[in-house]
Amino acid sequence: QANTAVKYTDSATGIIFDTWPVPNGGSQTQGGFTFGVALPSDALTTDASEFIGYLQCASKDSVNTGWCGVSLGGPMTNSLLLTAWPKGDTIYTSFRYATGYAMPDLYTGNAKLTQISSTINATHFTLVFRCQNCLQWNQNGQTGGVSTSAGFMVLGWAQAFPSPGNPTCPDQITLDQHDNGMSIFGAVLDSNAANPSYSAWAAKATKMVT
Ligand code: HEM
């Protein structure tokens, strides 16, 4: 997984992302894993509070299995975590926060996710989403965040083959420890990260899944 971003243009929406793919076929994870961001037009000079995310995660053997997640601070602990999984034709998400290496708690801050598109096939599930209030976090007074003007983010990811328990009830999912790879990486933001079209793209986010 390189620190340098790979430009990805979503064909359905035209949204341009900086992505940091973990290749399929590598030793780190089976099926590959990709996270990417599109940022508000001034994010490389003024710290942003939101982004549009691209998340593509691997399922094994059958459609609708597995879960994946990103840590917006890098480590699993003391960072805003976003967890996603497919069930039926829907991708569900839950914001979480962990103070130790165990099942993360529900995040109690004001992060908000709205979906732009979701795709589920036999091998992968893919979510394009707007994430508001996601780059600064506060869990009962424990604060942290990302400074997009630094031109660099530290991110983490993890993915798993078994599906969550209680999958249609995001506040009540149960997870086993991820079994298909995890990592922390430095994500360098290049000139494709922030785009004048951000507001128009963000307006495409209309679907709330709860
Ligand atoms: C790392 C446990 C859920 C993200 C780890 C490690 C453990 C662990 C033991 C360290 C492993 C090592 O260094 O070899 C668990 C358990 C979970 C869980 C028991 C649930 C029952 C999650 C979730 C996310 C996540 C939901 C993200 C949404 C990460 C990341 C790392 C990691 C990014 C690597 C960075 C680090 O070591 O802090 N996890 N985890 N985990 N986990 Fe989890």
PDB file of C-alpha atoms and ligand atoms in Angstrom:
ATOM      1  CA  GLN A   1       0.000   0.000   0.000  1.00  0.00           C
ATOM      2  CA  ALA A   2       1.656   3.171  -1.232  1.00  0.00           C
ATOM      3  CA  ASN A   3       1.434   6.578   0.444  1.00  0.00           C
ATOM      4  CA  THR A   4       1.057   8.179  -2.957  1.00  0.00           C
ATOM      5  CA  ALA A   5      -2.545   8.482  -4.079  1.00  0.00           C
ATOM      6  CA  VAL A   6      -4.039   6.821  -7.127  1.00  0.00           C
ATOM      7  CA  LYS A   7      -6.613   8.978  -8.898  1.00  0.00           C
ATOM      8  CA  TYR A   8      -9.972   7.240  -9.284  1.00  0.00           C
ATOM      9  CA  THR A   9     -12.980   8.675 -11.107  1.00  0.00           C
ATOM     10  CA  ASP A  10     -16.320   7.128 -10.207  1.00  0.00           C
ATOM     11  CA  SER A  11     -18.000   6.492 -13.557  1.00  0.00           C
ATOM     12  CA  ALA A  12     -21.563   6.861 -12.287  1.00  0.00           C
ATOM     13  CA  THR A  13     -21.096  10.260 -10.637  1.00  0.00           C
ATOM     14  CA  GLY A  14     -17.877  11.709 -12.036  1.00  0.00           C
ATOM     15  CA  ILE A  15     -16.544  12.170  -8.503  1.00  0.00           C
ATOM     16  CA  ILE A  16     -12.734  12.222  -8.456  1.00  0.00           C
ATOM     17  CA  PHE A  17     -11.004  10.578  -5.488  1.00  0.00           C
ATOM     18  CA  ASP A  18      -7.511  10.228  -4.149  1.00  0.00           C
ATOM     19  CA  THR A  19      -7.385   6.500  -3.278  1.00  0.00           C
ATOM     20  CA  TRP A  20      -4.816   4.306  -1.552  1.00  0.00           C
ATOM     21  CA  PRO A  21      -5.579   0.767  -2.730  1.00  0.00           C
ATOM     22  CA  VAL A  22      -4.385  -2.429  -1.126  1.00  0.00           C
ATOM     23  CA  PRO A  23      -4.008  -4.749  -4.114  1.00  0.00           C
ATOM     24  CA  ASN A  24      -6.022  -7.891  -4.653  1.00  0.00           C
ATOM     25  CA  GLY A  25      -3.685 -10.848  -4.687  1.00  0.00           C
ATOM     26  CA  GLY A  26      -1.229  -9.315  -2.261  1.00  0.00           C
ATOM     27  CA  SER A  27      -0.343 -10.830   1.077  1.00  0.00           C
ATOM     28  CA  GLN A  28      -2.024  -8.135   3.178  1.00  0.00           C
ATOM     29  CA  THR A  29      -5.628  -8.987   2.453  1.00  0.00           C
ATOM     30  CA  GLN A  30      -7.589 -11.344   0.216  1.00  0.00           C
ATOM     31  CA  GLY A  31      -9.721  -9.558  -2.357  1.00  0.00           C
ATOM     32  CA  GLY A  32      -8.087  -6.169  -1.966  1.00  0.00           C
ATOM     33  CA  PHE A  33      -9.312  -3.091  -0.142  1.00  0.00           C
ATOM     34  CA  THR A  34      -9.631   0.504  -1.294  1.00  0.00           C
ATOM     35  CA  PHE A  35     -10.378   3.684   0.596  1.00  0.00           C
ATOM     36  CA  GLY A  36     -10.361   7.107  -0.990  1.00  0.00           C
ATOM     37  CA  VAL A  37     -11.456  10.672  -0.325  1.00  0.00           C
ATOM     38  CA  ALA A  38     -12.678  13.709  -2.197  1.00  0.00           C
ATOM     39  CA  LEU A  39     -12.371  16.939  -0.201  1.00  0.00           C
ATOM     40  CA  PRO A  40     -13.956  20.398  -0.257  1.00  0.00           C
ATOM     41  CA  SER A  41     -12.329  22.798  -2.708  1.00  0.00           C
ATOM     42  CA  ASP A  42     -10.317  24.690  -0.052  1.00  0.00           C
ATOM     43  CA  ALA A  43      -9.375  21.656   2.069  1.00  0.00           C
ATOM     44  CA  LEU A  44      -5.676  21.827   1.283  1.00  0.00           C
ATOM     45  CA  THR A  45      -5.466  25.327   2.788  1.00  0.00           C
ATOM     46  CA  THR A  46      -8.318  25.320   5.340  1.00  0.00           C
ATOM     47  CA  ASP A  47      -9.014  22.243   7.450  1.00  0.00           C
ATOM     48  CA  ALA A  48     -12.144  20.468   6.253  1.00  0.00           C
ATOM     49  CA  SER A  49     -14.742  18.925   8.540  1.00  0.00           C
ATOM     50  CA  GLU A  50     -16.167  16.569   5.933  1.00  0.00           C
ATOM     51  CA  PHE A  51     -15.294  14.482   2.897  1.00  0.00           C
ATOM     52  CA  ILE A  52     -16.816  12.235   0.263  1.00  0.00           C
ATOM     53  CA  GLY A  53     -15.503   8.711   0.790  1.00  0.00           C
ATOM     54  CA  TYR A  54     -14.998   5.747  -1.496  1.00  0.00           C
ATOM     55  CA  LEU A  55     -14.881   2.392   0.256  1.00  0.00           C
ATOM     56  CA  GLN A  56     -14.485  -0.911  -1.570  1.00  0.00           C
ATOM     57  CA  CYS A  57     -14.188  -4.051   0.537  1.00  0.00           C
ATOM     58  CA  ALA A  58     -13.936  -7.768  -0.153  1.00  0.00           C
ATOM     59  CA  SER A  59     -16.549 -10.448   0.402  1.00  0.00           C
ATOM     60  CA  LYS A  60     -15.664 -14.109   0.243  1.00  0.00           C
ATOM     61  CA  ASP A  61     -17.522 -16.905  -1.554  1.00  0.00           C
ATOM     62  CA  SER A  62     -20.939 -15.282  -1.500  1.00  0.00           C
ATOM     63  CA  VAL A  63     -22.638 -11.964  -1.924  1.00  0.00           C
ATOM     64  CA  ASN A  64     -23.515 -10.072   1.256  1.00  0.00           C
ATOM     65  CA  THR A  65     -20.787 -11.256   3.551  1.00  0.00           C
ATOM     66  CA  GLY A  66     -18.074  -9.598   5.568  1.00  0.00           C
ATOM     67  CA  TRP A  67     -17.491  -6.191   7.042  1.00  0.00           C
ATOM     68  CA  CYS A  68     -14.788  -3.592   6.764  1.00  0.00           C
ATOM     69  CA  GLY A  69     -13.838  -0.378   8.405  1.00  0.00           C
ATOM     70  CA  VAL A  70     -11.581   2.621   8.407  1.00  0.00           C
ATOM     71  CA  SER A  71      -9.974   4.502  11.238  1.00  0.00           C
ATOM     72  CA  LEU A  72      -9.946   8.200  10.413  1.00  0.00           C
ATOM     73  CA  GLY A  73      -7.069   8.726  12.841  1.00  0.00           C
ATOM     74  CA  GLY A  74      -4.915   5.683  11.950  1.00  0.00           C
ATOM     75  CA  PRO A  75      -4.906   3.449  15.046  1.00  0.00           C
ATOM     76  CA  MET A  76      -7.961   1.438  16.004  1.00  0.00           C
ATOM     77  CA  THR A  77      -8.057   3.157  19.384  1.00  0.00           C
ATOM     78  CA  ASN A  78      -9.033   6.754  20.142  1.00  0.00           C
ATOM     79  CA  SER A  79     -10.037   7.517  16.551  1.00  0.00           C
ATOM     80  CA  LEU A  80     -13.362   7.859  14.802  1.00  0.00           C
ATOM     81  CA  LEU A  81     -14.072   4.468  13.229  1.00  0.00           C
ATOM     82  CA  LEU A  82     -16.450   3.822  10.372  1.00  0.00           C
ATOM     83  CA  THR A  83     -17.693   0.272   9.880  1.00  0.00           C
ATOM     84  CA  ALA A  84     -19.605  -0.934   6.783  1.00  0.00           C
ATOM     85  CA  TRP A  85     -21.199  -4.226   5.721  1.00  0.00           C
ATOM     86  CA  PRO A  86     -23.686  -5.503   3.124  1.00  0.00           C
ATOM     87  CA  LYS A  87     -27.040  -7.115   3.873  1.00  0.00           C
ATOM     88  CA  GLY A  88     -29.611  -7.763   1.147  1.00  0.00           C
ATOM     89  CA  ASP A  89     -29.190  -4.983  -1.389  1.00  0.00           C
ATOM     90  CA  THR A  90     -28.176  -2.443   1.250  1.00  0.00           C
ATOM     91  CA  ILE A  91     -24.864  -1.378   2.700  1.00  0.00           C
ATOM     92  CA  TYR A  92     -25.201  -0.481   6.367  1.00  0.00           C
ATOM     93  CA  THR A  93     -22.730   1.638   8.328  1.00  0.00           C
ATOM     94  CA  SER A  94     -21.996   2.434  11.947  1.00  0.00           C
ATOM     95  CA  PHE A  95     -19.712   5.013  13.517  1.00  0.00           C
ATOM     96  CA  ARG A  96     -17.732   3.512  16.363  1.00  0.00           C
ATOM     97  CA  TYR A  97     -15.002   4.446  18.839  1.00  0.00           C
ATOM     98  CA  ALA A  98     -12.650   2.106  20.691  1.00  0.00           C
ATOM     99  CA  THR A  99     -10.555   2.764  23.754  1.00  0.00           C
ATOM    100  CA  GLY A 100      -9.015  -0.728  23.606  1.00  0.00           C
ATOM    101  CA  TYR A 101      -8.599  -3.610  21.193  1.00  0.00           C
ATOM    102  CA  ALA A 102     -12.073  -5.002  21.724  1.00  0.00           C
ATOM    103  CA  MET A 103     -15.531  -4.483  20.206  1.00  0.00           C
ATOM    104  CA  PRO A 104     -15.726  -0.719  19.620  1.00  0.00           C
ATOM    105  CA  ASP A 105     -18.418   1.335  21.356  1.00  0.00           C
ATOM    106  CA  LEU A 106     -21.020   3.385  19.530  1.00  0.00           C
ATOM    107  CA  TYR A 107     -19.654   6.818  18.641  1.00  0.00           C
ATOM    108  CA  THR A 108     -21.591   9.471  20.529  1.00  0.00           C
ATOM    109  CA  GLY A 109     -20.507  12.537  18.517  1.00  0.00           C
ATOM    110  CA  ASN A 110     -22.330  14.205  15.629  1.00  0.00           C
ATOM    111  CA  ALA A 111     -20.782  12.477  12.596  1.00  0.00           C
ATOM    112  CA  LYS A 112     -23.299  11.985   9.794  1.00  0.00           C
ATOM    113  CA  LEU A 113     -23.148   9.634   6.819  1.00  0.00           C
ATOM    114  CA  THR A 114     -25.323  10.003   3.729  1.00  0.00           C
ATOM    115  CA  GLN A 115     -24.984   7.583   0.833  1.00  0.00           C
ATOM    116  CA  ILE A 116     -24.369   8.584  -2.782  1.00  0.00           C
ATOM    117  CA  SER A 117     -24.221   5.060  -4.218  1.00  0.00           C
ATOM    118  CA  SER A 118     -23.795   1.487  -3.103  1.00  0.00           C
ATOM    119  CA  THR A 119     -22.913  -1.572  -5.159  1.00  0.00           C
ATOM    120  CA  ILE A 120     -22.816  -5.194  -4.040  1.00  0.00           C
ATOM    121  CA  ASN A 121     -21.562  -8.089  -6.160  1.00  0.00           C
ATOM    122  CA  ALA A 122     -20.180 -11.560  -5.567  1.00  0.00           C
ATOM    123  CA  THR A 123     -16.719 -10.384  -4.620  1.00  0.00           C
ATOM    124  CA  HIS A 124     -16.963  -6.830  -3.283  1.00  0.00           C
ATOM    125  CA  PHE A 125     -19.194  -4.190  -1.775  1.00  0.00           C
ATOM    126  CA  THR A 126     -18.626  -0.553  -2.639  1.00  0.00           C
ATOM    127  CA  LEU A 127     -19.976   2.554  -0.961  1.00  0.00           C
ATOM    128  CA  VAL A 128     -19.678   6.187  -2.060  1.00  0.00           C
ATOM    129  CA  PHE A 129     -20.795   8.453   0.752  1.00  0.00           C
ATOM    130  CA  ARG A 130     -20.698  11.920   2.235  1.00  0.00           C
ATOM    131  CA  CYS A 131     -19.255  12.025   5.737  1.00  0.00           C
ATOM    132  CA  GLN A 132     -20.042  15.240   7.626  1.00  0.00           C
ATOM    133  CA  ASN A 133     -18.404  16.121  10.941  1.00  0.00           C
ATOM    134  CA  CYS A 134     -16.091  13.179  10.350  1.00  0.00           C
ATOM    135  CA  LEU A 135     -12.672  14.839  10.433  1.00  0.00           C
ATOM    136  CA  GLN A 136     -12.842  16.052  14.038  1.00  0.00           C
ATOM    137  CA  TRP A 137     -14.216  13.827  16.769  1.00  0.00           C
ATOM    138  CA  ASN A 138     -15.249  13.960  20.388  1.00  0.00           C
ATOM    139  CA  GLN A 139     -16.127  10.868  22.371  1.00  0.00           C
ATOM    140  CA  ASN A 140     -17.260  11.973  25.825  1.00  0.00           C
ATOM    141  CA  GLY A 141     -14.594  14.682  25.904  1.00  0.00           C
ATOM    142  CA  GLN A 142     -11.827  12.687  24.216  1.00  0.00           C
ATOM    143  CA  THR A 143     -11.050  14.701  21.118  1.00  0.00           C
ATOM    144  CA  GLY A 144      -8.994  14.191  17.985  1.00  0.00           C
ATOM    145  CA  GLY A 145      -9.004  14.989  14.326  1.00  0.00           C
ATOM    146  CA  VAL A 146      -7.433  15.318  10.944  1.00  0.00           C
ATOM    147  CA  SER A 147      -5.836  18.448   9.509  1.00  0.00           C
ATOM    148  CA  THR A 148      -6.448  18.324   5.759  1.00  0.00           C
ATOM    149  CA  SER A 149      -4.344  21.484   5.264  1.00  0.00           C
ATOM    150  CA  ALA A 150      -1.307  19.439   6.288  1.00  0.00           C
ATOM    151  CA  GLY A 151      -1.686  17.630   2.963  1.00  0.00           C
ATOM    152  CA  PHE A 152      -1.409  14.309   4.711  1.00  0.00           C
ATOM    153  CA  MET A 153      -3.657  11.997   6.696  1.00  0.00           C
ATOM    154  CA  VAL A 154      -2.898   8.969   8.802  1.00  0.00           C
ATOM    155  CA  LEU A 155      -5.556   6.332   8.150  1.00  0.00           C
ATOM    156  CA  GLY A 156      -6.207   2.764   9.208  1.00  0.00           C
ATOM    157  CA  TRP A 157      -8.276  -0.060   7.763  1.00  0.00           C
ATOM    158  CA  ALA A 158      -9.418  -3.528   8.681  1.00  0.00           C
ATOM    159  CA  GLN A 159     -11.639  -6.090   7.001  1.00  0.00           C
ATOM    160  CA  ALA A 160     -13.241  -9.381   7.900  1.00  0.00           C
ATOM    161  CA  PHE A 161     -14.964 -12.324   6.205  1.00  0.00           C
ATOM    162  CA  PRO A 162     -17.737 -13.143   8.711  1.00  0.00           C
ATOM    163  CA  SER A 163     -20.744 -10.853   8.687  1.00  0.00           C
ATOM    164  CA  PRO A 164     -21.731  -8.823  11.748  1.00  0.00           C
ATOM    165  CA  GLY A 165     -24.414 -10.113  14.061  1.00  0.00           C
ATOM    166  CA  ASN A 166     -27.672  -8.069  13.997  1.00  0.00           C
ATOM    167  CA  PRO A 167     -26.756  -6.721  10.552  1.00  0.00           C
ATOM    168  CA  THR A 168     -29.912  -4.695   9.955  1.00  0.00           C
ATOM    169  CA  CYS A 169     -29.572  -2.886  13.269  1.00  0.00           C
ATOM    170  CA  PRO A 170     -26.360  -0.797  13.024  1.00  0.00           C
ATOM    171  CA  ASP A 171     -26.418   0.316  16.661  1.00  0.00           C
ATOM    172  CA  GLN A 172     -26.528  -3.286  17.807  1.00  0.00           C
ATOM    173  CA  ILE A 173     -24.074  -5.123  15.578  1.00  0.00           C
ATOM    174  CA  THR A 174     -21.687  -7.627  17.040  1.00  0.00           C
ATOM    175  CA  LEU A 175     -18.284  -8.229  15.443  1.00  0.00           C
ATOM    176  CA  ASP A 176     -15.507 -10.716  15.782  1.00  0.00           C
ATOM    177  CA  GLN A 177     -11.966  -9.464  15.452  1.00  0.00           C
ATOM    178  CA  HIS A 178     -11.084  -8.701  11.815  1.00  0.00           C
ATOM    179  CA  ASP A 179      -9.556 -11.707  10.049  1.00  0.00           C
ATOM    180  CA  ASN A 180      -8.730 -10.392   6.572  1.00  0.00           C
ATOM    181  CA  GLY A 181      -6.004  -7.848   7.180  1.00  0.00           C
ATOM    182  CA  MET A 182      -5.501  -4.469   8.810  1.00  0.00           C
ATOM    183  CA  SER A 183      -3.005  -1.652   8.540  1.00  0.00           C
ATOM    184  CA  ILE A 184      -2.143   1.933   9.354  1.00  0.00           C
ATOM    185  CA  PHE A 185      -0.875   4.034   6.465  1.00  0.00           C
ATOM    186  CA  GLY A 186       0.097   7.578   5.587  1.00  0.00           C
ATOM    187  CA  ALA A 187      -2.160   9.009   2.891  1.00  0.00           C
ATOM    188  CA  VAL A 188      -0.603  11.886   0.960  1.00  0.00           C
ATOM    189  CA  LEU A 189      -3.194  14.281  -0.477  1.00  0.00           C
ATOM    190  CA  ASP A 190      -2.279  15.396  -3.986  1.00  0.00           C
ATOM    191  CA  SER A 191      -3.861  18.011  -6.245  1.00  0.00           C
ATOM    192  CA  ASN A 192      -6.767  15.683  -7.109  1.00  0.00           C
ATOM    193  CA  ALA A 193      -7.912  15.501  -3.482  1.00  0.00           C
ATOM    194  CA  ALA A 194      -9.699  18.839  -3.311  1.00  0.00           C
ATOM    195  CA  ASN A 195     -12.038  19.793  -6.119  1.00  0.00           C
ATOM    196  CA  PRO A 196     -14.154  22.836  -7.071  1.00  0.00           C
ATOM    197  CA  SER A 197     -17.042  20.450  -7.790  1.00  0.00           C
ATOM    198  CA  TYR A 198     -17.159  19.214  -4.189  1.00  0.00           C
ATOM    199  CA  SER A 199     -20.394  21.003  -3.275  1.00  0.00           C
ATOM    200  CA  ALA A 200     -22.180  19.688  -6.361  1.00  0.00           C
ATOM    201  CA  TRP A 201     -20.949  16.168  -5.630  1.00  0.00           C
ATOM    202  CA  ALA A 202     -21.926  16.396  -1.965  1.00  0.00           C
ATOM    203  CA  ALA A 203     -25.448  17.376  -3.005  1.00  0.00           C
ATOM    204  CA  LYS A 204     -25.821  13.910  -4.563  1.00  0.00           C
ATOM    205  CA  ALA A 205     -25.770  12.387  -1.087  1.00  0.00           C
ATOM    206  CA  THR A 206     -29.447  11.898  -0.328  1.00  0.00           C
ATOM    207  CA  LYS A 207     -29.851   8.375   1.053  1.00  0.00           C
ATOM    208  CA  MET A 208     -29.793   7.778   4.789  1.00  0.00           C
ATOM    209  CA  VAL A 209     -29.639   4.128   5.843  1.00  0.00           C
ATOM    210  CA  THR A 210     -30.406   3.610   9.506  1.00  0.00           C
TER     211      THR A 210
HETATM  212  C1  HEM B   1      -5.895  -3.652  15.105  1.00  0.00           C
HETATM  213  C2  HEM B   1      -9.027  -6.250  17.746  1.00  0.00           C
HETATM  214  C3  HEM B   1     -12.762  -4.116  15.487  1.00  0.00           C
HETATM  215  C4  HEM B   1      -9.637  -1.284  13.083  1.00  0.00           C
HETATM  216  C5  HEM B   1      -6.419  -4.524  16.026  1.00  0.00           C
HETATM  217  C6  HEM B   1      -5.647  -5.351  16.930  1.00  0.00           C
HETATM  218  C7  HEM B   1      -6.515  -6.077  17.685  1.00  0.00           C
HETATM  219  C8  HEM B   1      -7.857  -5.723  17.252  1.00  0.00           C
HETATM  220  C9  HEM B   1      -6.189  -7.095  18.773  1.00  0.00           C
HETATM  221  C10 HEM B   1      -4.127  -5.370  17.011  1.00  0.00           C
HETATM  222  C11 HEM B   1      -3.661  -6.595  16.272  1.00  0.00           C
HETATM  223  C12 HEM B   1      -2.205  -6.623  15.975  1.00  0.00           C
HETATM  224  O1  HEM B   1      -1.506  -5.601  16.121  1.00  0.00           O
HETATM  225  O2  HEM B   1      -1.751  -7.703  15.529  1.00  0.00           O
HETATM  226  C13 HEM B   1     -10.312  -5.935  17.348  1.00  0.00           C
HETATM  227  C14 HEM B   1     -11.533  -6.543  17.853  1.00  0.00           C
HETATM  228  C15 HEM B   1     -12.587  -5.943  17.208  1.00  0.00           C
HETATM  229  C16 HEM B   1     -12.026  -4.956  16.304  1.00  0.00           C
HETATM  230  C17 HEM B   1     -11.561  -7.641  18.915  1.00  0.00           C
HETATM  231  C18 HEM B   1     -14.073  -6.185  17.325  1.00  0.00           C
HETATM  232  C19 HEM B   1     -14.633  -7.136  18.075  1.00  0.00           C
HETATM  233  C20 HEM B   1     -12.242  -3.121  14.684  1.00  0.00           C
HETATM  234  C21 HEM B   1     -13.020  -2.187  13.897  1.00  0.00           C
HETATM  235  C22 HEM B   1     -12.139  -1.391  13.212  1.00  0.00           C
HETATM  236  C23 HEM B   1     -10.801  -1.827  13.571  1.00  0.00           C
HETATM  237  C24 HEM B   1     -14.537  -2.137  13.867  1.00  0.00           C
HETATM  238  C25 HEM B   1     -12.394  -0.251  12.255  1.00  0.00           C
HETATM  239  C26 HEM B   1     -13.565   0.188  11.887  1.00  0.00           C
HETATM  240  C27 HEM B   1      -8.366  -1.704  13.391  1.00  0.00           C
HETATM  241  C28 HEM B   1      -7.162  -1.144  12.805  1.00  0.00           C
HETATM  242  C29 HEM B   1      -6.086  -1.829  13.374  1.00  0.00           C
HETATM  243  C30 HEM B   1      -6.642  -2.796  14.316  1.00  0.00           C
HETATM  244  C31 HEM B   1      -7.113  -0.007  11.786  1.00  0.00           C
HETATM  245  C32 HEM B   1      -4.598  -1.623  13.042  1.00  0.00           C
HETATM  246  C33 HEM B   1      -4.077  -0.411  13.759  1.00  0.00           C
HETATM  247  C34 HEM B   1      -3.840  -0.649  15.236  1.00  0.00           C
HETATM  248  O3  HEM B   1      -3.179  -1.643  15.604  1.00  0.00           O
HETATM  249  O4  HEM B   1      -4.341   0.169  16.023  1.00  0.00           O
HETATM  250  N1  HEM B   1      -7.755  -4.762  16.251  1.00  0.00           N
HETATM  251  N2  HEM B   1     -10.651  -4.991  16.412  1.00  0.00           N
HETATM  252  N3  HEM B   1     -10.904  -2.869  14.459  1.00  0.00           N
HETATM  253  N4  HEM B   1      -8.027  -2.689  14.280  1.00  0.00           N
HETATM  254 FE1  HEM B   1      -9.325  -3.807  15.346  1.00  0.00          FE
END
